[in-house]
């Protein structure tokens, strides 16, 4: 019987009831289940119906060779180079502000060219070796800081060096506060087809509240001026990344992006809440005020859906539309055994992305604690260490997560965990929030589907079509 499966009921805005079946990772209507008993035989005959204890068997341990092969086949997405630890801003929510556990603080160290070149050589050598497994993969080299443009000359030399060392396409990208951009730098980005992402927190008051320079001065006017210069030369909208806190007014944010159509909102993220006390200042009244503005914007979004308007690159779509696409892009899980390399959570195999700091140490990514390295430019990736970590991690999550309602949909990555050389800890309190957010998103997405069933597919297709067109211009 389907009743034997683990299932959780949720109700949409219309009052319709659904079940989320966590083992199969599917959603079925309550009415359909109760009024169509013949479906029981169908589901009972599915491979993987009702996960048994053998599903979570983690007796197999990965070796260094396994890790290396997995990365050559499916990893090596990006090499991120910390060209400098220096920054000319002092953003109040920055992970290097001293307010985050196990992170470095603001420094003024530039990476030496030979460290960058060694990292590039090792990365491109792995990419070339991996062509036997994945011939379509295009290497991505990104530049990170601090503020990467503090060390622009190294960015320039690394770009030329990588192009000489690799006989093929390379995507170059960086995220910048844009304050140091000038005509020379912008011309270089345009010539080398850089994908430039600017950190801009929307309207002036919101941006200047947290994104200040080293003297505490506001930065919005300078950043916007340089964004306009970049737009004029690259002749396509400028991608921006937005961070909000609970003083942000989403209605004003949406208005700002509507009025500045030369800017494309690529991502919208709240201040990283893990390992910091930054958010402790907010009161229940602050959260209520924030949510009221979000709800006002949601009403506008619902009107857009009723009218079949997609606007895939708008701010409002980043906030609400992306919930729908991520919800309906779930994959059924009909396996009898958990064959995922990382058994649970949304964490990657260390080495999928390689972050090299200015000293030459390798990390899982730029946002993770600096207390856990996965290699260095002298010796390359430490596959033995990665294998030991993955085996330890899988044992931990198969025990902790096996009965979780969203084990097949958890988005948590290493950023939100306490990880170092000796420990792995996923705080249960934050797990509860993940579960609550998941079912809130399910309710929202299925309410949108009921409101206009064709809207989801149209929105998804138009979003990626538009991104492809913009990327083609940049490339």
Tab-separated table of C-alpha atoms in Angstrom:
chain	number	residue	atom	x	y	z
A	1	UNK	CA	0.000	0.000	0.000
A	2	UNK	CA	1.108	3.573	-0.654
A	3	UNK	CA	0.074	4.158	2.941
A	4	UNK	CA	3.203	2.211	3.892
A	5	UNK	CA	5.383	4.957	2.496
A	6	UNK	CA	6.678	7.894	4.478
A	7	UNK	CA	4.544	10.828	3.440
A	8	UNK	CA	3.860	14.349	4.620
A	9	UNK	CA	0.700	16.274	3.812
A	10	UNK	CA	0.688	19.909	2.735
A	11	UNK	CA	-2.150	22.174	1.674
A	12	UNK	CA	-2.054	24.818	-1.061
A	13	UNK	CA	-3.696	28.247	-0.935
A	14	UNK	CA	-6.795	26.832	-2.640
A	15	UNK	CA	-7.266	24.205	0.074
A	16	UNK	CA	-6.136	21.296	-2.135
A	17	UNK	CA	-4.204	18.617	-0.238
A	18	UNK	CA	-1.106	16.804	-1.422
A	19	UNK	CA	1.338	14.257	-0.080
A	20	UNK	CA	5.091	14.504	-0.414
A	21	UNK	CA	6.517	10.966	-0.474
A	22	UNK	CA	10.060	11.410	0.773
A	23	UNK	CA	11.436	7.986	-0.232
A	24	UNK	CA	10.303	8.301	-3.841
A	25	UNK	CA	10.774	12.089	-3.870
A	26	UNK	CA	7.424	12.704	-5.563
A	27	UNK	CA	4.249	14.648	-4.820
A	28	UNK	CA	0.797	13.079	-5.252
A	29	UNK	CA	-2.608	14.580	-4.660
A	30	UNK	CA	-4.447	13.300	-1.594
A	31	UNK	CA	-7.610	12.912	-3.646
A	32	UNK	CA	-5.814	10.884	-6.295
A	33	UNK	CA	-4.338	8.538	-3.744
A	34	UNK	CA	-7.556	7.943	-1.857
A	35	UNK	CA	-9.861	7.660	-4.873
A	36	UNK	CA	-7.631	5.505	-7.075
A	37	UNK	CA	-6.644	2.416	-5.079
A	38	UNK	CA	-5.438	0.744	-8.289
A	39	UNK	CA	-2.416	3.027	-8.059
A	40	UNK	CA	-1.197	1.004	-5.101
A	41	UNK	CA	-0.091	-1.894	-7.296
A	42	UNK	CA	1.623	0.504	-9.651
A	43	UNK	CA	3.674	2.118	-6.908
A	44	UNK	CA	4.377	-1.167	-5.160
A	45	UNK	CA	5.955	-2.499	-8.352
A	46	UNK	CA	8.263	0.469	-8.739
A	47	UNK	CA	11.935	-0.194	-8.183
A	48	UNK	CA	12.910	1.397	-4.897
A	49	UNK	CA	9.382	1.389	-3.435
A	50	UNK	CA	9.803	1.805	0.307
A	51	UNK	CA	13.507	2.147	1.012
A	52	UNK	CA	14.985	-0.725	2.994
A	53	UNK	CA	17.950	-0.659	5.351
A	54	UNK	CA	20.187	-1.772	2.484
A	55	UNK	CA	19.454	1.526	0.723
A	56	UNK	CA	21.718	3.343	3.173
A	57	UNK	CA	24.465	0.748	3.231
A	58	UNK	CA	27.679	2.751	3.520
A	59	UNK	CA	30.065	-0.156	3.970
A	60	UNK	CA	31.835	0.733	0.723
A	61	UNK	CA	34.606	3.228	1.287
A	62	UNK	CA	35.932	5.405	-1.499
A	63	UNK	CA	39.629	5.372	-2.290
A	64	UNK	CA	41.844	8.186	-3.525
A	65	UNK	CA	41.578	6.647	-7.005
A	66	UNK	CA	37.765	6.721	-6.787
A	67	UNK	CA	37.804	10.419	-5.887
A	68	UNK	CA	40.199	11.308	-8.680
A	69	UNK	CA	38.135	9.393	-11.246
A	70	UNK	CA	34.892	10.983	-10.060
A	71	UNK	CA	36.381	14.469	-10.387
A	72	UNK	CA	37.789	13.735	-13.839
A	73	UNK	CA	34.349	12.511	-14.927
A	74	UNK	CA	31.955	14.907	-13.238
A	75	UNK	CA	33.876	17.592	-11.349
A	76	UNK	CA	36.427	20.352	-11.931
A	77	UNK	CA	33.662	22.893	-12.572
A	78	UNK	CA	35.783	25.880	-11.640
A	79	UNK	CA	39.126	27.108	-10.386
A	80	UNK	CA	38.607	30.139	-8.127
A	81	UNK	CA	41.770	32.149	-7.508
A	82	UNK	CA	42.069	34.470	-4.516
A	83	UNK	CA	44.330	37.004	-6.227
A	84	UNK	CA	44.303	39.159	-3.106
A	85	UNK	CA	43.028	39.169	0.463
A	86	UNK	CA	42.847	42.982	0.376
A	87	UNK	CA	39.609	44.886	-0.079
A	88	UNK	CA	38.801	48.580	-0.341
A	89	UNK	CA	35.319	47.977	1.140
A	90	UNK	CA	34.261	47.061	4.648
A	91	UNK	CA	30.844	45.500	4.053
A	92	UNK	CA	29.203	44.929	7.395
A	93	UNK	CA	28.010	41.395	6.579
A	94	UNK	CA	31.270	40.269	4.927
A	95	UNK	CA	32.449	36.796	5.948
A	96	UNK	CA	35.920	38.317	6.454
A	97	UNK	CA	34.662	41.042	8.806
A	98	UNK	CA	35.737	39.084	11.883
A	99	UNK	CA	32.106	38.248	12.663
A	100	UNK	CA	32.256	34.721	11.199
A	101	UNK	CA	33.640	31.640	12.887
A	102	UNK	CA	36.777	30.023	11.395
A	103	UNK	CA	37.162	32.628	8.657
A	104	UNK	CA	40.118	34.889	8.014
A	105	UNK	CA	39.810	38.621	8.664
A	106	UNK	CA	40.589	41.509	6.322
A	107	UNK	CA	44.222	41.453	5.224
A	108	UNK	CA	46.364	43.102	2.568
A	109	UNK	CA	48.182	40.168	0.982
A	110	UNK	CA	48.455	39.721	-2.778
A	111	UNK	CA	48.950	36.324	-4.370
A	112	UNK	CA	52.349	35.798	-5.999
A	113	UNK	CA	52.149	35.076	-9.758
A	114	UNK	CA	53.949	31.715	-9.500
A	115	UNK	CA	51.287	30.452	-7.057
A	116	UNK	CA	48.512	31.411	-9.467
A	117	UNK	CA	50.337	29.858	-12.422
A	118	UNK	CA	50.881	26.567	-10.571
A	119	UNK	CA	47.186	26.392	-9.686
A	120	UNK	CA	46.230	27.097	-13.313
A	121	UNK	CA	48.665	24.448	-14.575
A	122	UNK	CA	47.292	21.807	-12.210
A	123	UNK	CA	43.680	22.641	-13.030
A	124	UNK	CA	44.147	22.660	-16.803
A	125	UNK	CA	46.166	19.438	-16.642
A	126	UNK	CA	43.223	17.752	-14.880
A	127	UNK	CA	40.788	19.228	-17.408
A	128	UNK	CA	42.881	17.823	-20.271
A	129	UNK	CA	43.147	14.413	-18.630
A	130	UNK	CA	39.411	14.427	-17.987
A	131	UNK	CA	38.607	14.935	-21.676
A	132	UNK	CA	38.559	11.149	-22.012
A	133	UNK	CA	35.533	11.143	-19.705
A	134	UNK	CA	33.965	14.524	-20.449
A	135	UNK	CA	34.954	16.063	-23.766
A	136	UNK	CA	32.330	18.845	-23.580
A	137	UNK	CA	33.555	20.380	-20.327
A	138	UNK	CA	34.880	23.934	-20.664
A	139	UNK	CA	37.268	25.109	-17.925
A	140	UNK	CA	36.137	28.054	-15.809
A	141	UNK	CA	38.653	30.311	-14.083
A	142	UNK	CA	37.269	32.896	-11.681
A	143	UNK	CA	39.038	35.623	-9.746
A	144	UNK	CA	38.229	36.312	-6.136
A	145	UNK	CA	39.302	38.506	-3.225
A	146	UNK	CA	39.085	40.545	-1.111
A	147	UNK	CA	38.306	42.791	-4.020
A	148	UNK	CA	40.010	41.100	-7.003
A	149	UNK	CA	40.580	44.357	-8.881
A	150	UNK	CA	43.024	45.407	-6.150
A	151	UNK	CA	45.388	43.027	-7.968
A	152	UNK	CA	44.193	43.571	-11.526
A	153	UNK	CA	47.651	43.021	-13.025
A	154	UNK	CA	47.645	39.435	-11.785
A	155	UNK	CA	44.176	38.909	-13.294
A	156	UNK	CA	45.519	40.166	-16.618
A	157	UNK	CA	48.637	37.977	-16.517
A	158	UNK	CA	46.693	34.877	-15.380
A	159	UNK	CA	44.287	35.303	-18.274
A	160	UNK	CA	47.110	35.459	-20.812
A	161	UNK	CA	48.958	32.601	-19.119
A	162	UNK	CA	45.928	30.282	-19.113
A	163	UNK	CA	45.181	30.995	-22.789
A	164	UNK	CA	48.762	30.050	-23.718
A	165	UNK	CA	48.642	26.852	-21.646
A	166	UNK	CA	45.321	25.517	-22.923
A	167	UNK	CA	44.338	24.895	-26.518
A	168	UNK	CA	40.634	25.465	-26.164
A	169	UNK	CA	37.890	27.699	-24.810
A	170	UNK	CA	38.196	29.026	-21.262
A	171	UNK	CA	35.463	30.953	-19.450
A	172	UNK	CA	36.802	33.778	-17.297
A	173	UNK	CA	34.678	35.365	-14.608
A	174	UNK	CA	34.961	37.479	-11.502
A	175	UNK	CA	32.746	39.038	-8.856
A	176	UNK	CA	33.660	42.626	-8.048
A	177	UNK	CA	32.411	45.606	-6.065
A	178	UNK	CA	33.091	47.580	-9.303
A	179	UNK	CA	34.495	50.627	-7.502
A	180	UNK	CA	37.967	50.232	-9.054
A	181	UNK	CA	36.810	49.659	-12.618
A	182	UNK	CA	38.155	52.146	-15.151
A	183	UNK	CA	38.245	52.303	-18.941
A	184	UNK	CA	41.389	50.164	-19.153
A	185	UNK	CA	39.917	47.406	-16.992
A	186	UNK	CA	36.536	47.493	-18.712
A	187	UNK	CA	38.190	47.315	-22.154
A	188	UNK	CA	40.154	44.281	-20.970
A	189	UNK	CA	36.986	42.539	-19.747
A	190	UNK	CA	35.223	43.187	-23.034
A	191	UNK	CA	38.217	42.047	-25.122
A	192	UNK	CA	38.652	38.834	-23.118
A	193	UNK	CA	34.908	38.092	-22.937
A	194	UNK	CA	34.822	38.150	-19.139
A	195	UNK	CA	31.609	37.364	-17.324
A	196	UNK	CA	31.611	40.195	-14.784
A	197	UNK	CA	29.253	39.985	-11.804
A	198	UNK	CA	28.895	43.124	-9.693
A	199	UNK	CA	27.900	43.080	-6.029
A	200	UNK	CA	25.091	45.627	-5.805
A	201	UNK	CA	22.494	45.529	-3.049
A	202	UNK	CA	19.773	47.261	-5.038
A	203	UNK	CA	18.495	50.741	-4.255
A	204	UNK	CA	20.847	53.359	-2.825
A	205	UNK	CA	19.680	53.331	0.809
A	206	UNK	CA	19.845	49.559	1.019
A	207	UNK	CA	23.246	49.306	-0.677
A	208	UNK	CA	24.888	52.084	1.331
A	209	UNK	CA	23.590	50.702	4.621
A	210	UNK	CA	26.021	47.764	4.539
A	211	UNK	CA	28.396	48.260	1.601
A	212	UNK	CA	30.764	50.999	2.728
A	213	UNK	CA	34.421	51.708	1.942
A	214	UNK	CA	37.331	51.403	4.388
A	215	UNK	CA	36.530	54.867	5.746
A	216	UNK	CA	32.859	54.016	6.261
A	217	UNK	CA	31.698	56.108	3.291
A	218	UNK	CA	28.750	55.083	1.052
A	219	UNK	CA	29.639	53.452	-2.266
A	220	UNK	CA	26.428	53.288	-4.324
A	221	UNK	CA	27.066	56.286	-6.580
A	222	UNK	CA	30.548	55.126	-7.607
A	223	UNK	CA	29.411	51.550	-8.233
A	224	UNK	CA	26.420	52.603	-10.329
A	225	UNK	CA	28.561	54.963	-12.384
A	226	UNK	CA	30.955	52.141	-13.256
A	227	UNK	CA	28.135	49.698	-13.977
A	228	UNK	CA	26.835	52.161	-16.585
A	229	UNK	CA	30.296	52.368	-18.158
A	230	UNK	CA	30.539	48.579	-18.309
A	231	UNK	CA	27.069	48.339	-19.840
A	232	UNK	CA	27.939	50.905	-22.511
A	233	UNK	CA	31.001	48.927	-23.609
A	234	UNK	CA	29.869	45.317	-23.304
A	235	UNK	CA	26.495	46.217	-24.875
A	236	UNK	CA	24.488	43.785	-22.774
A	237	UNK	CA	22.892	43.979	-19.304
A	238	UNK	CA	25.290	43.807	-16.376
A	239	UNK	CA	24.833	40.866	-14.020
A	240	UNK	CA	24.520	41.820	-10.357
A	241	UNK	CA	24.411	39.811	-7.158
A	242	UNK	CA	22.165	41.110	-4.363
A	243	UNK	CA	22.435	40.511	-0.608
A	244	UNK	CA	19.598	41.549	1.689
A	245	UNK	CA	19.033	41.748	5.416
A	246	UNK	CA	15.819	42.259	7.366
A	247	UNK	CA	15.807	46.014	6.907
A	248	UNK	CA	15.554	45.573	3.132
A	249	UNK	CA	12.325	46.725	1.469
A	250	UNK	CA	11.547	44.239	-1.325
A	251	UNK	CA	8.947	46.559	-2.858
A	252	UNK	CA	11.568	49.293	-3.275
A	253	UNK	CA	14.054	46.701	-4.512
A	254	UNK	CA	11.686	45.574	-7.248
A	255	UNK	CA	11.011	49.191	-8.231
A	256	UNK	CA	14.748	49.862	-8.483
A	257	UNK	CA	15.380	46.987	-10.875
A	258	UNK	CA	12.376	47.891	-13.006
A	259	UNK	CA	13.746	51.411	-13.410
A	260	UNK	CA	17.283	50.223	-14.257
A	261	UNK	CA	16.818	47.672	-17.018
A	262	UNK	CA	20.533	47.714	-17.916
A	263	UNK	CA	21.062	45.622	-14.786
A	264	UNK	CA	20.157	41.927	-14.599
A	265	UNK	CA	19.566	40.468	-11.149
A	266	UNK	CA	21.420	37.162	-11.270
A	267	UNK	CA	21.000	36.135	-7.623
A	268	UNK	CA	19.264	37.299	-4.445
A	269	UNK	CA	20.571	35.955	-1.145
A	270	UNK	CA	20.078	36.787	2.494
A	271	UNK	CA	23.059	37.526	4.712
A	272	UNK	CA	24.845	34.255	5.475
A	273	UNK	CA	23.370	33.300	8.866
A	274	UNK	CA	25.819	30.519	9.726
A	275	UNK	CA	28.585	31.064	12.255
A	276	UNK	CA	27.795	34.731	12.921
A	277	UNK	CA	25.851	36.999	15.263
A	278	UNK	CA	25.104	39.578	12.535
A	279	UNK	CA	21.383	38.809	12.543
A	280	UNK	CA	20.998	38.873	16.332
A	281	UNK	CA	20.122	42.577	16.226
A	282	UNK	CA	16.793	41.965	14.531
A	283	UNK	CA	13.609	41.878	16.600
A	284	UNK	CA	10.294	40.106	15.902
A	285	UNK	CA	8.960	43.497	14.805
A	286	UNK	CA	11.764	43.791	12.245
A	287	UNK	CA	10.902	40.392	10.791
A	288	UNK	CA	7.187	41.283	10.666
A	289	UNK	CA	7.932	44.519	8.833
A	290	UNK	CA	10.183	42.697	6.376
A	291	UNK	CA	7.603	39.967	5.710
A	292	UNK	CA	4.837	42.498	5.072
A	293	UNK	CA	6.874	43.971	2.230
A	294	UNK	CA	7.633	40.509	0.865
A	295	UNK	CA	3.926	39.682	0.915
A	296	UNK	CA	3.094	42.890	-0.951
A	297	UNK	CA	5.562	41.917	-3.642
A	298	UNK	CA	4.100	38.409	-3.721
A	299	UNK	CA	0.690	39.823	-4.582
A	300	UNK	CA	2.225	41.516	-7.610
A	301	UNK	CA	3.878	38.229	-8.575
A	302	UNK	CA	0.560	36.365	-8.320
A	303	UNK	CA	-1.024	38.958	-10.599
A	304	UNK	CA	1.779	38.355	-13.107
A	305	UNK	CA	1.119	34.615	-12.991
A	306	UNK	CA	-2.621	35.068	-13.539
A	307	UNK	CA	-1.845	37.251	-16.539
A	308	UNK	CA	0.728	34.742	-17.857
A	309	UNK	CA	3.546	37.296	-17.533
A	310	UNK	CA	6.944	35.692	-16.945
A	311	UNK	CA	9.628	38.427	-16.828
A	312	UNK	CA	12.265	35.752	-16.180
A	313	UNK	CA	15.190	38.048	-15.362
A	314	UNK	CA	13.344	40.458	-13.079
A	315	UNK	CA	14.000	40.841	-9.366
A	316	UNK	CA	10.513	39.578	-8.565
A	317	UNK	CA	11.221	36.385	-10.490
A	318	UNK	CA	14.472	35.766	-8.595
A	319	UNK	CA	12.529	35.982	-5.347
A	320	UNK	CA	9.456	33.911	-6.275
A	321	UNK	CA	9.803	32.360	-9.727
A	322	UNK	CA	12.957	30.445	-8.886
A	323	UNK	CA	11.141	28.698	-6.027
A	324	UNK	CA	8.842	27.152	-8.621
A	325	UNK	CA	11.555	25.978	-11.003
A	326	UNK	CA	13.679	24.433	-8.252
A	327	UNK	CA	10.616	22.654	-6.865
A	328	UNK	CA	9.537	21.113	-10.152
A	329	UNK	CA	13.059	20.165	-11.200
A	330	UNK	CA	13.224	17.466	-8.515
A	331	UNK	CA	14.223	13.981	-9.684
A	332	UNK	CA	12.284	10.885	-8.728
A	333	UNK	CA	14.290	8.443	-6.641
A	334	UNK	CA	13.425	4.901	-7.725
A	335	UNK	CA	16.767	3.375	-6.767
A	336	UNK	CA	17.002	0.387	-4.468
A	337	UNK	CA	20.354	1.586	-3.180
A	338	UNK	CA	21.736	5.046	-2.519
A	339	UNK	CA	24.393	5.319	-5.225
A	340	UNK	CA	25.092	9.021	-4.758
A	341	UNK	CA	28.716	9.883	-4.131
A	342	UNK	CA	27.633	12.222	-1.323
A	343	UNK	CA	24.755	10.263	0.175
A	344	UNK	CA	22.632	13.084	1.592
A	345	UNK	CA	22.486	16.892	1.710
A	346	UNK	CA	23.283	19.142	-1.228
A	347	UNK	CA	27.032	19.067	-0.640
A	348	UNK	CA	29.448	18.497	-3.490
A	349	UNK	CA	32.414	16.174	-3.810
A	350	UNK	CA	35.387	18.246	-2.592
A	351	UNK	CA	37.332	19.186	-5.700
A	352	UNK	CA	34.285	19.778	-7.882
A	353	UNK	CA	35.271	23.397	-7.399
A	354	UNK	CA	38.810	24.277	-6.368
A	355	UNK	CA	39.421	27.448	-4.418
A	356	UNK	CA	43.058	28.463	-4.019
A	357	UNK	CA	43.847	31.155	-1.474
A	358	UNK	CA	46.625	33.719	-1.829
A	359	UNK	CA	49.025	31.399	0.039
A	360	UNK	CA	48.435	28.496	-2.360
A	361	UNK	CA	46.228	26.262	-0.195
A	362	UNK	CA	43.232	24.506	-1.759
A	363	UNK	CA	39.750	24.575	-0.209
A	364	UNK	CA	36.336	23.171	-1.124
A	365	UNK	CA	35.156	26.686	-1.998
A	366	UNK	CA	35.736	30.317	-1.077
A	367	UNK	CA	32.920	30.405	1.481
A	368	UNK	CA	33.899	27.446	3.599
A	369	UNK	CA	35.908	27.556	6.811
A	370	UNK	CA	39.644	28.044	6.321
A	371	UNK	CA	40.280	25.290	8.875
A	372	UNK	CA	39.980	22.469	6.311
A	373	UNK	CA	42.265	22.252	3.276
A	374	UNK	CA	42.091	19.725	0.411
A	375	UNK	CA	45.577	20.239	-1.019
A	376	UNK	CA	47.932	22.953	-2.248
A	377	UNK	CA	49.741	24.184	-5.352
A	378	UNK	CA	52.920	22.284	-4.450
A	379	UNK	CA	51.346	18.834	-4.239
A	380	UNK	CA	47.978	19.216	-5.961
A	381	UNK	CA	44.675	17.897	-4.658
A	382	UNK	CA	45.034	15.540	-1.700
A	383	UNK	CA	42.845	12.687	-2.921
A	384	UNK	CA	43.599	10.529	0.128
A	385	UNK	CA	42.416	13.273	2.445
A	386	UNK	CA	39.323	13.953	0.342
A	387	UNK	CA	38.440	10.243	0.279
A	388	UNK	CA	38.793	9.973	4.063
A	389	UNK	CA	36.595	13.037	4.497
A	390	UNK	CA	33.903	11.790	2.081
A	391	UNK	CA	33.777	8.403	3.836
A	392	UNK	CA	33.524	10.079	7.238
A	393	UNK	CA	30.867	12.471	5.927
A	394	UNK	CA	28.758	9.684	4.393
A	395	UNK	CA	28.785	7.706	7.628
A	396	UNK	CA	27.677	10.828	9.478
A	397	UNK	CA	24.808	11.786	7.161
A	398	UNK	CA	23.454	8.265	6.617
A	399	UNK	CA	22.981	8.084	10.373
A	400	UNK	CA	21.797	11.630	10.980
A	401	UNK	CA	19.697	12.147	7.845
A	402	UNK	CA	18.224	8.735	6.985
A	403	UNK	CA	14.856	9.501	8.621
A	404	UNK	CA	14.709	13.154	7.594
A	405	UNK	CA	11.606	14.166	5.634
A	406	UNK	CA	13.643	16.030	3.019
A	407	UNK	CA	16.714	13.817	2.791
A	408	UNK	CA	16.314	13.647	-0.998
A	409	UNK	CA	15.870	17.403	-1.338
A	410	UNK	CA	18.157	18.952	1.239
A	411	UNK	CA	20.053	21.939	-0.174
A	412	UNK	CA	22.501	22.262	2.690
A	413	UNK	CA	26.139	22.373	1.701
A	414	UNK	CA	29.365	22.490	3.667
A	415	UNK	CA	28.993	26.265	4.117
A	416	UNK	CA	26.218	25.730	6.650
A	417	UNK	CA	28.044	23.067	8.675
A	418	UNK	CA	30.797	23.019	11.255
A	419	UNK	CA	33.660	21.270	9.488
A	420	UNK	CA	37.359	21.087	10.245
A	421	UNK	CA	40.108	18.492	10.233
A	422	UNK	CA	38.520	16.537	13.076
A	423	UNK	CA	34.777	17.150	13.151
A	424	UNK	CA	31.589	17.262	11.121
A	425	UNK	CA	28.520	18.742	12.729
A	426	UNK	CA	25.165	19.713	11.205
A	427	UNK	CA	23.209	21.664	13.836
A	428	UNK	CA	19.728	20.152	14.258
A	429	UNK	CA	18.103	23.556	14.796
A	430	UNK	CA	19.082	24.697	11.311
A	431	UNK	CA	17.886	21.347	9.935
A	432	UNK	CA	14.420	22.084	11.291
A	433	UNK	CA	14.450	25.401	9.469
A	434	UNK	CA	15.454	23.647	6.230
A	435	UNK	CA	12.485	21.284	6.555
A	436	UNK	CA	10.073	24.137	7.255
A	437	UNK	CA	11.389	26.110	4.262
A	438	UNK	CA	11.073	23.088	1.987
A	439	UNK	CA	7.401	22.545	2.744
A	440	UNK	CA	6.727	26.267	2.524
A	441	UNK	CA	8.249	26.214	-0.975
A	442	UNK	CA	6.180	23.130	-1.915
A	443	UNK	CA	2.988	24.876	-0.850
A	444	UNK	CA	3.918	27.998	-2.787
A	445	UNK	CA	4.992	26.223	-5.987
A	446	UNK	CA	1.905	23.996	-6.174
A	447	UNK	CA	-0.323	26.992	-5.441
A	448	UNK	CA	1.258	28.717	-8.451
A	449	UNK	CA	0.748	25.596	-10.544
A	450	UNK	CA	-2.942	25.533	-9.668
A	451	UNK	CA	-3.235	29.232	-10.460
A	452	UNK	CA	-1.781	28.865	-13.970
A	453	UNK	CA	-0.526	25.363	-14.910
A	454	UNK	CA	1.222	26.529	-18.098
A	455	UNK	CA	3.120	29.353	-16.430
A	456	UNK	CA	5.861	27.184	-14.872
A	457	UNK	CA	7.074	25.680	-18.140
A	458	UNK	CA	6.907	29.004	-19.962
A	459	UNK	CA	8.859	30.766	-17.229
A	460	UNK	CA	11.533	28.067	-17.100
A	461	UNK	CA	12.072	28.029	-20.877
A	462	UNK	CA	12.158	31.811	-21.231
A	463	UNK	CA	14.600	32.202	-18.360
A	464	UNK	CA	17.206	29.875	-19.865
A	465	UNK	CA	16.621	31.144	-23.401
A	466	UNK	CA	17.281	34.695	-22.203
A	467	UNK	CA	20.364	33.700	-20.216
A	468	UNK	CA	21.728	31.867	-23.273
A	469	UNK	CA	21.277	34.965	-25.426
A	470	UNK	CA	23.035	37.222	-22.909
A	471	UNK	CA	25.856	34.689	-22.471
A	472	UNK	CA	26.276	34.473	-26.244
A	473	UNK	CA	26.778	38.246	-26.369
A	474	UNK	CA	29.340	38.098	-23.545
A	475	UNK	CA	31.214	35.229	-25.151
